[in-house]
Amino acid sequence: MAPVLILLGPPGAGKGTQARMLEEDFGLIQLSTGDLLRAAVTAGTPAGRQAKAVMEAGALVSDDIVLAILKDRMIQPDVAKGIILDGFPRTAGQAAALDLLLAETGQKITAAISLEVDDAAMVGRVSGRHTCAACGEGYHDEFKRPAKAGVCDKCGGTEFKRRADDNAETVRGRLSAYHAQTAPLIAYYDSKGVLERINAMGPIADIRTALGQIVAGIAA
Ligand code: AMP
């Protein structure tokens, strides 16, 4: 059965960065509801128009919208390789809906991996981040600069973008939303026997190794 991995953690924990690395290391597909929502906002779809203001305020988009957008993505054939859910589920309702969705296709959660971090460091981590406009590779002003300033290591692109919600004030709201609505899922997945925890405060490469060991152990 293809792996279904969930990455849990507050904004700035490194879910997106590590999901992209797991794609490279294990051939899995990253499904980021944040990315899917941002694409809907950019495309100006009805869901995107509804989500825009909520996202800019750092609050959670309604379960209905998020689930509709995720279901559309999960019918694409590439997800058969196995998926890494990044930023989903974020509420108890989403977790229950995911269980149902997977049960319908005879799948189940392989592991929910909690990236454990200190909240105090997250505002700085999120505020400095940006991505290559061409390929989406993630960078950080302090922690992950391209080898050659202004040039993407991956694709040579020279344009970078920053998310509208990656500012200190919005990050604080996103952290509150995480603690109120998402952190309880850690206990939920623990009770289902699929929870793994890793310390995600160290260097990106060390976390990649720790995560790789967990995933290799589970997928074996
Ligand atoms: P992210 O890229 O995961 O940091 O998500 C950015 C923003 O998109 C969040 O602050 C929410 O407003 C929205 N969002 C992303 N995923 C979800 C989700 N699973 N449920 C509700 N809102 C979400």
CSV table of N, CA and C and ligand atoms in Angstrom, one decimal, residues 32-35 37-38 54-55 58-61 66 86-90 94 129 163 165 174, ligand 1:
chain,number,residue,atom,x,y,z
A,32,SER,N,0.1,20.0,-0.3
A,32,SER,CA,0.1,21.1,0.6
A,32,SER,C,-1.2,21.9,0.4
A,33,THR,N,-2.1,21.9,1.4
A,33,THR,CA,-3.4,22.6,1.2
A,33,THR,C,-3.1,24.1,1.1
A,34,GLY,N,-2.1,24.6,1.8
A,34,GLY,CA,-1.7,26.0,1.7
A,34,GLY,C,-1.4,26.3,0.2
A,35,ASP,N,-0.5,25.5,-0.4
A,35,ASP,CA,-0.2,25.7,-1.8
A,35,ASP,C,-1.4,25.6,-2.7
A,37,LEU,N,-4.5,26.2,-1.9
A,37,LEU,CA,-5.3,27.4,-1.6
A,37,LEU,C,-4.7,28.6,-2.3
A,38,ARG,N,-3.4,28.8,-2.2
A,38,ARG,CA,-2.7,30.0,-2.8
A,38,ARG,C,-2.9,29.9,-4.3
A,54,VAL,N,-9.4,35.3,4.6
A,54,VAL,CA,-9.2,34.4,5.8
A,54,VAL,C,-7.7,34.1,5.9
A,55,MET,N,-7.0,33.8,4.8
A,55,MET,CA,-5.6,33.5,4.8
A,55,MET,C,-4.8,34.7,5.2
A,58,GLY,N,-4.6,35.1,8.8
A,58,GLY,CA,-3.9,34.1,9.5
A,58,GLY,C,-4.8,33.1,10.2
A,59,ALA,N,-6.1,33.1,9.8
A,59,ALA,CA,-7.1,32.2,10.4
A,59,ALA,C,-7.2,31.0,9.4
A,60,LEU,N,-8.0,30.0,9.9
A,60,LEU,CA,-8.2,28.8,9.1
A,60,LEU,C,-9.4,28.9,8.1
A,61,VAL,N,-9.1,28.5,6.9
A,61,VAL,CA,-10.2,28.4,5.9
A,61,VAL,C,-11.2,27.3,6.3
A,66,VAL,N,-11.5,23.6,2.1
A,66,VAL,CA,-10.2,22.9,2.1
A,66,VAL,C,-10.4,21.4,1.6
A,86,ASP,N,0.9,18.1,3.9
A,86,ASP,CA,1.6,19.2,4.5
A,86,ASP,C,0.6,20.3,4.8
A,87,GLY,N,0.3,20.5,6.1
A,87,GLY,CA,-0.7,21.5,6.4
A,87,GLY,C,-2.1,21.0,6.4
A,88,PHE,N,-2.3,19.7,6.3
A,88,PHE,CA,-3.6,19.1,6.4
A,88,PHE,C,-3.4,17.7,7.1
A,89,PRO,N,-4.3,17.3,7.9
A,89,PRO,CA,-5.5,18.0,8.5
A,89,PRO,C,-5.0,19.1,9.5
A,90,ARG,N,-5.9,20.1,9.7
A,90,ARG,CA,-5.6,21.1,10.7
A,90,ARG,C,-6.7,21.3,11.7
A,94,GLN,N,-11.4,17.9,9.8
A,94,GLN,CA,-10.6,17.5,8.6
A,94,GLN,C,-10.0,16.1,8.9
A,129,ARG,N,11.4,33.9,5.3
A,129,ARG,CA,11.4,32.9,4.3
A,129,ARG,C,10.9,33.4,2.9
A,163,ARG,N,5.4,35.2,0.8
A,163,ARG,CA,4.0,35.1,1.0
A,163,ARG,C,3.4,36.3,1.8
A,165,ASP,N,1.2,36.3,3.9
A,165,ASP,CA,0.9,36.0,5.4
A,165,ASP,C,2.2,35.7,6.2
A,174,ARG,N,-1.4,32.8,13.2
A,174,ARG,CA,-1.4,31.4,12.7
A,174,ARG,C,-0.9,30.5,13.8
B,1,AMP,P1,0.3,27.0,5.0
B,1,AMP,O1,0.8,27.2,3.6
B,1,AMP,O2,0.1,25.5,5.3
B,1,AMP,O3,1.1,27.8,6.1
B,1,AMP,O4,-1.2,27.6,5.0
B,1,AMP,C1,-1.4,29.0,4.8
B,1,AMP,C2,-2.8,29.4,5.1
B,1,AMP,O5,-3.7,28.7,4.3
B,1,AMP,C3,-3.2,29.1,6.5
B,1,AMP,O6,-2.8,30.1,7.5
B,1,AMP,C4,-4.7,28.9,6.4
B,1,AMP,O7,-5.3,30.2,6.3
B,1,AMP,C5,-4.9,28.3,5.0
B,1,AMP,N1,-4.8,26.8,5.1
B,1,AMP,C6,-3.9,25.9,4.6
B,1,AMP,N2,-4.2,24.7,4.9
B,1,AMP,C7,-5.4,24.7,5.6
B,1,AMP,C8,-6.2,23.7,6.2
B,1,AMP,N3,-5.9,22.4,6.1
B,1,AMP,N4,-7.3,24.1,6.9
B,1,AMP,C9,-7.6,25.4,6.9
B,1,AMP,N5,-6.9,26.4,6.4
B,1,AMP,C10,-5.8,26.1,5.8
